[in-house]
PDB file of N, CA and C in Angstrom:
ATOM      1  N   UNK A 461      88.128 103.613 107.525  1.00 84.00           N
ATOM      2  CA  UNK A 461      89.422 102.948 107.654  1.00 84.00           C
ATOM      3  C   UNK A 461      89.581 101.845 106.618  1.00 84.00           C
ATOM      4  N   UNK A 462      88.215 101.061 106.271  1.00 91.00           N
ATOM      5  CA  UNK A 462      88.346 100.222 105.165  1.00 91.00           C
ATOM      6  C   UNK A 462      88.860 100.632 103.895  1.00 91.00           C
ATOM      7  N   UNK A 463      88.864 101.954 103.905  1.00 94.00           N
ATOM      8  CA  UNK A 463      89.403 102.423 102.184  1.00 94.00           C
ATOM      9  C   UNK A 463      90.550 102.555 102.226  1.00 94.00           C
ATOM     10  N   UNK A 464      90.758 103.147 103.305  1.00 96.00           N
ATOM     11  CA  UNK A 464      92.687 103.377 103.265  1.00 96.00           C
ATOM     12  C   UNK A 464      93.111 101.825 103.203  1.00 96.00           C
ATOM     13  N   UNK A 465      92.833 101.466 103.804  1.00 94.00           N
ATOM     14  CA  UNK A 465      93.185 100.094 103.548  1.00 94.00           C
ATOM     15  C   UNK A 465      92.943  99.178 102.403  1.00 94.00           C
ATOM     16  N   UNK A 466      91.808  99.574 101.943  1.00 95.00           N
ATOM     17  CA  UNK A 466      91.881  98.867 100.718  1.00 95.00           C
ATOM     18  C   UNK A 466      92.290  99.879  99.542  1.00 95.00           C
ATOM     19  N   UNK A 467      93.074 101.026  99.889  1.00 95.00           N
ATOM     20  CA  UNK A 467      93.838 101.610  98.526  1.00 95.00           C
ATOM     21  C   UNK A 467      95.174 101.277  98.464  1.00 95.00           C
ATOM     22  N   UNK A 468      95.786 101.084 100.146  1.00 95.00           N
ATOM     23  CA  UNK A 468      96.887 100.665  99.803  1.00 95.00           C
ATOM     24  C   UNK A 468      97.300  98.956  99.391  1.00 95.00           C
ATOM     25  N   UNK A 469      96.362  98.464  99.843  1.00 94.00           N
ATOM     26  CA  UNK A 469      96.545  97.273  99.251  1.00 94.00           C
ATOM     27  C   UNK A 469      96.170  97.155  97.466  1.00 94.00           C
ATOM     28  N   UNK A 470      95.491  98.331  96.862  1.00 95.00           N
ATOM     29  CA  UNK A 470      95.233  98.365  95.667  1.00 95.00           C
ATOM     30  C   UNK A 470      96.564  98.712  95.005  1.00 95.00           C
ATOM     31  N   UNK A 471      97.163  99.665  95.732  1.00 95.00           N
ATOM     32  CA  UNK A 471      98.900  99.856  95.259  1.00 95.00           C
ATOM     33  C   UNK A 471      99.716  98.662  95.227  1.00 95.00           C
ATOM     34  N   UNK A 472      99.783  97.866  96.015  1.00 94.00           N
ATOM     35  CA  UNK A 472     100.678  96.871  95.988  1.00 94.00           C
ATOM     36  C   UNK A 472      99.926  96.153  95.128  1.00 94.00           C
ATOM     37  N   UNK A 473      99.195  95.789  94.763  1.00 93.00           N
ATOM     38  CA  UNK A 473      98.649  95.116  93.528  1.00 93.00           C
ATOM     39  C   UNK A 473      98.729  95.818  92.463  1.00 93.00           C
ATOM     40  N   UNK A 474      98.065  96.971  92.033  1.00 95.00           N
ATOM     41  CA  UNK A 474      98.340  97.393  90.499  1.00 95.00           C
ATOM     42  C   UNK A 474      99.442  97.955  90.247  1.00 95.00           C
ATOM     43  N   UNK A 475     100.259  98.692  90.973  1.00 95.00           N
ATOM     44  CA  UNK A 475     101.465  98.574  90.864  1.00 95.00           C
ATOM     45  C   UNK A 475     103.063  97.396  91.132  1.00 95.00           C
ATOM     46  N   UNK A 476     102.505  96.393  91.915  1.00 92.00           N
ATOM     47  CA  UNK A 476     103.644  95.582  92.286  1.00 92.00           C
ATOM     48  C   UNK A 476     104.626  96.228  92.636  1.00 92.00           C
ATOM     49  N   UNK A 477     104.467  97.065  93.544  1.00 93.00           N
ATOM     50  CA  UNK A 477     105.473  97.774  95.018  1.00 93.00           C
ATOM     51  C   UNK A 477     105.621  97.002  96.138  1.00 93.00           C
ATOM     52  N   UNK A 478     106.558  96.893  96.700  1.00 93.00           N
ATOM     53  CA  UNK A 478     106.873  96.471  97.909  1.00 93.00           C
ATOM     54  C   UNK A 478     105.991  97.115  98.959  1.00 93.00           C
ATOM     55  N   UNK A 479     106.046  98.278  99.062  1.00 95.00           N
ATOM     56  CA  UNK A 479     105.010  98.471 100.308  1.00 95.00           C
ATOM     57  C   UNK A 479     104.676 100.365  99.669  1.00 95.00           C
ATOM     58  N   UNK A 480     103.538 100.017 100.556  1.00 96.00           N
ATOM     59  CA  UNK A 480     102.202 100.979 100.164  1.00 96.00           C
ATOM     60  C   UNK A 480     101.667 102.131 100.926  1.00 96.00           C
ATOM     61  N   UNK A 481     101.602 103.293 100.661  1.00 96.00           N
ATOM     62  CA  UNK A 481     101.031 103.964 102.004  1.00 96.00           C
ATOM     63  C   UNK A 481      99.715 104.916 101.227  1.00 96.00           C
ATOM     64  N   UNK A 482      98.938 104.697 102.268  1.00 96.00           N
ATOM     65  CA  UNK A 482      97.958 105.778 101.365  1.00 96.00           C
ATOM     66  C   UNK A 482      96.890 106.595 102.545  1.00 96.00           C
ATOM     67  N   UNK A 483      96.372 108.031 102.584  1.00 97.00           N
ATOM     68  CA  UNK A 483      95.635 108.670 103.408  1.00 97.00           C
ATOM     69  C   UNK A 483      94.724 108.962 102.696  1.00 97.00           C
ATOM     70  N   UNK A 484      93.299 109.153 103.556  1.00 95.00           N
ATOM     71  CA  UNK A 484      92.222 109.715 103.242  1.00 95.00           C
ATOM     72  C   UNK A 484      91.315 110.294 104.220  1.00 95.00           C
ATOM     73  N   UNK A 485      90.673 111.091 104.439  1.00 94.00           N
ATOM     74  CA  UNK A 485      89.957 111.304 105.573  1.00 94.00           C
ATOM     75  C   UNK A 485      89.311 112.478 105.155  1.00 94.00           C
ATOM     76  N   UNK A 486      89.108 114.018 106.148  1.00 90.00           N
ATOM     77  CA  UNK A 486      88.303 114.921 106.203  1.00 90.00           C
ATOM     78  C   UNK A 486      89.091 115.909 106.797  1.00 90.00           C
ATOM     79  N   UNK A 487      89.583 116.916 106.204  1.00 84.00           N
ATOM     80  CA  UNK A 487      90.031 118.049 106.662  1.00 84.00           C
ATOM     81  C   UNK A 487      89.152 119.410 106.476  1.00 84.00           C
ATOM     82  N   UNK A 488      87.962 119.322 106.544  1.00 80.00           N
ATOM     83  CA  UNK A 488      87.068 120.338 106.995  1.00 80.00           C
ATOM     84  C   UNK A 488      86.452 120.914 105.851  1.00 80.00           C
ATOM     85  N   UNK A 489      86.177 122.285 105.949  1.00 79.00           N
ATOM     86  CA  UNK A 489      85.444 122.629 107.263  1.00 79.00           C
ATOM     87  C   UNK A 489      84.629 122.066 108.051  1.00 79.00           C
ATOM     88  N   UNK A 490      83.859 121.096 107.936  1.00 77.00           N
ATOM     89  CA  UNK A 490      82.757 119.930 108.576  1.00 77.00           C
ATOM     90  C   UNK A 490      83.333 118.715 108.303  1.00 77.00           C
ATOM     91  N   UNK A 491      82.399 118.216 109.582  1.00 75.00           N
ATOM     92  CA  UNK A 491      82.985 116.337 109.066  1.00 75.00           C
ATOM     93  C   UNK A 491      82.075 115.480 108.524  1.00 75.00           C
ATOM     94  N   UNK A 492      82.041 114.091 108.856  1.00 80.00           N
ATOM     95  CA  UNK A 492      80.833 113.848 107.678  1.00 80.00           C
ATOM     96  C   UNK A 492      79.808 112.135 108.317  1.00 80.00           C
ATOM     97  N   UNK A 493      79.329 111.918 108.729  1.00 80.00           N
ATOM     98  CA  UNK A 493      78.446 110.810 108.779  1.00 80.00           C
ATOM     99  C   UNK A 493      78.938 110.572 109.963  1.00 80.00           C
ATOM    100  N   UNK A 494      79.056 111.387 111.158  1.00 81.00           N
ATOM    101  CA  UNK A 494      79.710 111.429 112.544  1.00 81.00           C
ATOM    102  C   UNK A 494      81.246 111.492 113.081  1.00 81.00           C
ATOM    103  N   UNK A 495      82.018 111.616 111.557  1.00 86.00           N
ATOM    104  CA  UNK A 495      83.219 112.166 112.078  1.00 86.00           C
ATOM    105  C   UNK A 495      83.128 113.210 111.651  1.00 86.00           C
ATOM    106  N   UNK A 496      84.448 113.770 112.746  1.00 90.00           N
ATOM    107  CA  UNK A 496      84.276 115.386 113.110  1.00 90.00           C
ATOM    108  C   UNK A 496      85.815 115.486 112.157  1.00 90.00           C
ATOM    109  N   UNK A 497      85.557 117.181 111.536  1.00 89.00           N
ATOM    110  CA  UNK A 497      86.955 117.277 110.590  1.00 89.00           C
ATOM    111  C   UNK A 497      88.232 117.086 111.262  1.00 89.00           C
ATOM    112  N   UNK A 498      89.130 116.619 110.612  1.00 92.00           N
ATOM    113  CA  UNK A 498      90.668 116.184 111.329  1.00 92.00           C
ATOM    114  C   UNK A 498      90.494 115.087 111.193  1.00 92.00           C
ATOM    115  N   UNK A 499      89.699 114.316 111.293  1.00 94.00           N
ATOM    116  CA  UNK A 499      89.606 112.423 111.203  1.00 94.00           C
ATOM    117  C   UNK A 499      90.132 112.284 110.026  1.00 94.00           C
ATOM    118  N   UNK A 500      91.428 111.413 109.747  1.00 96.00           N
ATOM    119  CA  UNK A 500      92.284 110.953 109.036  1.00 96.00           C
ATOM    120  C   UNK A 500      92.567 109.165 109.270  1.00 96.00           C
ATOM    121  N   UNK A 501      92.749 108.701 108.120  1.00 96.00           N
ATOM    122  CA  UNK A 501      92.971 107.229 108.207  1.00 96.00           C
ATOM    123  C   UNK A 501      94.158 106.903 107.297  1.00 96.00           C
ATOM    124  N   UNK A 502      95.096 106.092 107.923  1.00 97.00           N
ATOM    125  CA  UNK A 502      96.469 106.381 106.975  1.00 97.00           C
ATOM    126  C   UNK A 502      95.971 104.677 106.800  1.00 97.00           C
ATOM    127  N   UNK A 503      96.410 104.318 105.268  1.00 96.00           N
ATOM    128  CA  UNK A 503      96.773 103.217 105.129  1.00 96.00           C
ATOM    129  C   UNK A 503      98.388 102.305 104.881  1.00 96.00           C
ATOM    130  N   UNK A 504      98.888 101.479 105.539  1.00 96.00           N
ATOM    131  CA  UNK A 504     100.032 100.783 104.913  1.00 96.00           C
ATOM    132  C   UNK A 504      99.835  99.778 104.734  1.00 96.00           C
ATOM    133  N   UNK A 505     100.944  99.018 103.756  1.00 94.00           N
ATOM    134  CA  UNK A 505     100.496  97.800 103.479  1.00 94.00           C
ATOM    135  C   UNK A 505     101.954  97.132 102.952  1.00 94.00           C
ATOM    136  N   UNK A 506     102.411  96.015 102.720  1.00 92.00           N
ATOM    137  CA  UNK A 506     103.257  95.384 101.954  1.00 92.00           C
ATOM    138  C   UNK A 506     102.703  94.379 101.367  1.00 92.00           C
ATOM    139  N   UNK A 507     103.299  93.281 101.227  1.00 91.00           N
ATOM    140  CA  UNK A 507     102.978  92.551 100.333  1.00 91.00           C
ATOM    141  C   UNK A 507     102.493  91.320 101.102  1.00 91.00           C
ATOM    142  N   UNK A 508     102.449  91.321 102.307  1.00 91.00           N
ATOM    143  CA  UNK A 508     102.602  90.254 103.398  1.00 91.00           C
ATOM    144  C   UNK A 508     101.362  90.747 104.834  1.00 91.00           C
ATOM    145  N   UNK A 509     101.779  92.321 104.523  1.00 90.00           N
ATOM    146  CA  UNK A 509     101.074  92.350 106.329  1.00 90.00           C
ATOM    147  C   UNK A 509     100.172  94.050 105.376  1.00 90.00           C
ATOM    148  N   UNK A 510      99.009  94.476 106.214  1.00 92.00           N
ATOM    149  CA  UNK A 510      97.866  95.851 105.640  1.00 92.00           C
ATOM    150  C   UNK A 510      97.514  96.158 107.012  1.00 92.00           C
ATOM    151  N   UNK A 511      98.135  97.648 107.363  1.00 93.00           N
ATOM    152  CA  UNK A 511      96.990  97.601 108.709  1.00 93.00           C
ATOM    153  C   UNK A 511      96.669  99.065 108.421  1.00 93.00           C
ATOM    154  N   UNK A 512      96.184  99.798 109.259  1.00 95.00           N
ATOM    155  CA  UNK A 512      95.343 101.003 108.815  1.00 95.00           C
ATOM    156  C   UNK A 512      95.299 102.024 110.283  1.00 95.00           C
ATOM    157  N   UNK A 513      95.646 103.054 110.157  1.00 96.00           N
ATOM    158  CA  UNK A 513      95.685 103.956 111.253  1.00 96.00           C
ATOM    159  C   UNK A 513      94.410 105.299 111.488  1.00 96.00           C
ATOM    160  N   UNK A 514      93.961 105.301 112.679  1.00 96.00           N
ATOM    161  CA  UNK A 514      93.234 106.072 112.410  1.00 96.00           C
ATOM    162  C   UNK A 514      93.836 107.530 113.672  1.00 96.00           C
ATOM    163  N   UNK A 515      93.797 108.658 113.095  1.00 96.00           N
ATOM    164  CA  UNK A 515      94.406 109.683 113.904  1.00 96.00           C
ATOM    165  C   UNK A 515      92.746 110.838 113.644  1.00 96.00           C
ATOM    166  N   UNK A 516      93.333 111.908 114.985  1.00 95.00           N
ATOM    167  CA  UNK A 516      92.618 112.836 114.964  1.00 95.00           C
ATOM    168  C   UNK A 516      93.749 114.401 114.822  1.00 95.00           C
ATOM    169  N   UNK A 517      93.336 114.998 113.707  1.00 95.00           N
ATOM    170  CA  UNK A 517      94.119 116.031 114.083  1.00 95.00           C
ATOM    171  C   UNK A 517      92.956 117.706 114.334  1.00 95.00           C
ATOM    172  N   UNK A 518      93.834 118.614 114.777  1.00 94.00           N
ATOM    173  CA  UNK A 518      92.906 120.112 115.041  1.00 94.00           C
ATOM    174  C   UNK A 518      94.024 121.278 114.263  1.00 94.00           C
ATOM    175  N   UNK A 519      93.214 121.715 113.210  1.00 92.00           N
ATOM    176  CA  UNK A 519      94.236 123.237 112.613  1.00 92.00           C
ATOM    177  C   UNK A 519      93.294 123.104 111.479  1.00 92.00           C
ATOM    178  N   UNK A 520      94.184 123.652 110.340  1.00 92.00           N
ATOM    179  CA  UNK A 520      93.421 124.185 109.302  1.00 92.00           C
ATOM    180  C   UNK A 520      93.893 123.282 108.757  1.00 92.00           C
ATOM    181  N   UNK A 521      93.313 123.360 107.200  1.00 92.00           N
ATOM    182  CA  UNK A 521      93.208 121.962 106.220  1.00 92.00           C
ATOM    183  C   UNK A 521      94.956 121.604 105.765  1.00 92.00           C
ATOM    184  N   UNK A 522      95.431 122.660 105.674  1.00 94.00           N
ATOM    185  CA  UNK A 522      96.982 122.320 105.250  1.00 94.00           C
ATOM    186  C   UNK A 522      97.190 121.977 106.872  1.00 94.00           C
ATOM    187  N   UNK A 523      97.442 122.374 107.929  1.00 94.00           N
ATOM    188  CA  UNK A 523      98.135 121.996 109.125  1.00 94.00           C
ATOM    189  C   UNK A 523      97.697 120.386 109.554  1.00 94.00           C
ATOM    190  N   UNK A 524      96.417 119.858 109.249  1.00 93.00           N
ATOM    191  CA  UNK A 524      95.841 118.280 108.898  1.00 93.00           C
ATOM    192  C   UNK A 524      96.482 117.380 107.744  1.00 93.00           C
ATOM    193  N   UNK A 525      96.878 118.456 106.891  1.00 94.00           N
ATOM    194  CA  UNK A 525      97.398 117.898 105.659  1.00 94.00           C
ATOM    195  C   UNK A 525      98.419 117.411 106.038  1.00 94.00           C
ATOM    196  N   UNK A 526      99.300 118.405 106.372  1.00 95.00           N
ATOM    197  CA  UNK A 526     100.667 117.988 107.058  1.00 95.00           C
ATOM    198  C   UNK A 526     101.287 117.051 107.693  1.00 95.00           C
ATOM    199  N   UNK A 527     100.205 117.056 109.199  1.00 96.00           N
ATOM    200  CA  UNK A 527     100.421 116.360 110.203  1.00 96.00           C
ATOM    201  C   UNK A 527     100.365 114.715 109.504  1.00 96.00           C
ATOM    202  N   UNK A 528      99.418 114.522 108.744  1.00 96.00           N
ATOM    203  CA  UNK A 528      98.458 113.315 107.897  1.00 96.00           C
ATOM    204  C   UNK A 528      99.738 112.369 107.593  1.00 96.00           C
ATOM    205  N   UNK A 529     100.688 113.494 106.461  1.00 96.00           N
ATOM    206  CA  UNK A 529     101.527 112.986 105.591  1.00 96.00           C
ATOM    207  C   UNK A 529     102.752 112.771 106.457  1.00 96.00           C
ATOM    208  N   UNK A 530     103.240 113.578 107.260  1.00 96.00           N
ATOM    209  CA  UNK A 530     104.441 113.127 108.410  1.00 96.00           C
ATOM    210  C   UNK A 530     104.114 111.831 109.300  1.00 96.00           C
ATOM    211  N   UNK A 531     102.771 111.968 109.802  1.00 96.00           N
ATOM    212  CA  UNK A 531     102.451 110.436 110.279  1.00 96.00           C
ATOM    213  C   UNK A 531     102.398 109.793 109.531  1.00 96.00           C
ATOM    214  N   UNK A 532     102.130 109.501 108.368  1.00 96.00           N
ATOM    215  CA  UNK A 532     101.930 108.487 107.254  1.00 96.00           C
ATOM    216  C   UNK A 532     103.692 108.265 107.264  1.00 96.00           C
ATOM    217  N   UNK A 533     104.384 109.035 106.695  1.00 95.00           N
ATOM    218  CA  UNK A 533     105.322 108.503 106.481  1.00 95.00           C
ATOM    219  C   UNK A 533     106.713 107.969 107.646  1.00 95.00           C
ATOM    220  N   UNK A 534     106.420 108.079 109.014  1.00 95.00           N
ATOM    221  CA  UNK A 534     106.602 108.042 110.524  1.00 95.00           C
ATOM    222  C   UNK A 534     106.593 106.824 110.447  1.00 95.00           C
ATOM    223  N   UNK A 535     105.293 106.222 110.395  1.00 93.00           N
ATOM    224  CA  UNK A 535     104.714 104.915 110.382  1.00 93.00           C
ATOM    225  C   UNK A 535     104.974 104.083 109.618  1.00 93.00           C
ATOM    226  N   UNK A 536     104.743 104.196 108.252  1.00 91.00           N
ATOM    227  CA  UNK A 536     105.886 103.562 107.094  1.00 91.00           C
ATOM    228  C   UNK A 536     106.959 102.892 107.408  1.00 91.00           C
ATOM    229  N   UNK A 537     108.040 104.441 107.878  1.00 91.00           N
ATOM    230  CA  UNK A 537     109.488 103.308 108.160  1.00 91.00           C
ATOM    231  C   UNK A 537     108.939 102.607 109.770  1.00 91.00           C
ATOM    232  N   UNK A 538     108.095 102.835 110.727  1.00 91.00           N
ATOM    233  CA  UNK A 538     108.289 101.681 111.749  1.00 91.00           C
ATOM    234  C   UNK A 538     107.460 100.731 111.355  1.00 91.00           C
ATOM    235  N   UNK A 539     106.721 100.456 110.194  1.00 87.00           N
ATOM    236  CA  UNK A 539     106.392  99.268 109.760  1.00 87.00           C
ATOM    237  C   UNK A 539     106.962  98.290 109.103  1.00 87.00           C
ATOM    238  N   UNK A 540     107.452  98.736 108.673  1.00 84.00           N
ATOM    239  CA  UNK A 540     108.410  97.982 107.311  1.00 84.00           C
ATOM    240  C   UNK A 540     109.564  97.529 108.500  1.00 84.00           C
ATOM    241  N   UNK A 541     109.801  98.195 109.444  1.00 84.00           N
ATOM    242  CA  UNK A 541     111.180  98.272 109.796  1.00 84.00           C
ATOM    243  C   UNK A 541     110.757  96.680 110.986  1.00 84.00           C
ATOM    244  N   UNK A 542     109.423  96.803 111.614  1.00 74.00           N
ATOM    245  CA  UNK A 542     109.266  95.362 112.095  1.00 74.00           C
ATOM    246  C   UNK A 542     109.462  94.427 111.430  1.00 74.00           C
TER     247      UNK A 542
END
């Protein structure tokens, strides 16, 4: 969870964006140092507030992919939008 978080806060810095979103995790086939595949960590961030989400999803690597990027961007607008 520390990386997502510290990539999107790397966006709002090397780019100077208003706000930031970034995913990383494990979409299979195996998972890795005790997470199991589907473990996903979304990062957001602005310029003010960074918090970091951690989800579990189950399908194949595109159906994780998917889910990843619709929550990522779900979360986005109800962040920004607080």
């Amino acid at each position: 969870s520390e990386i997502a978080q510290e990539m999107a806060h790397a966006s709002i810095t090397h780019f100077g964006s208003d706000v930031a979103i970034s995913v990383t995790g494990l979409t299979g086939p195996s998972g890795l140092e005790g997470k199991p595949a589907g473990t996903v960590f979304i990062g957001l961030a602005t310029k003010q507030n960074c918090t970091t989400i951690e989800r579990q999803y189950l399908g194949s690597r595109l159906t994780i992919k998917t889910r990843a990027v619709t929550e990522a961007l779900l979360s986005c607008n109800k962040f920004i939008s607080s």
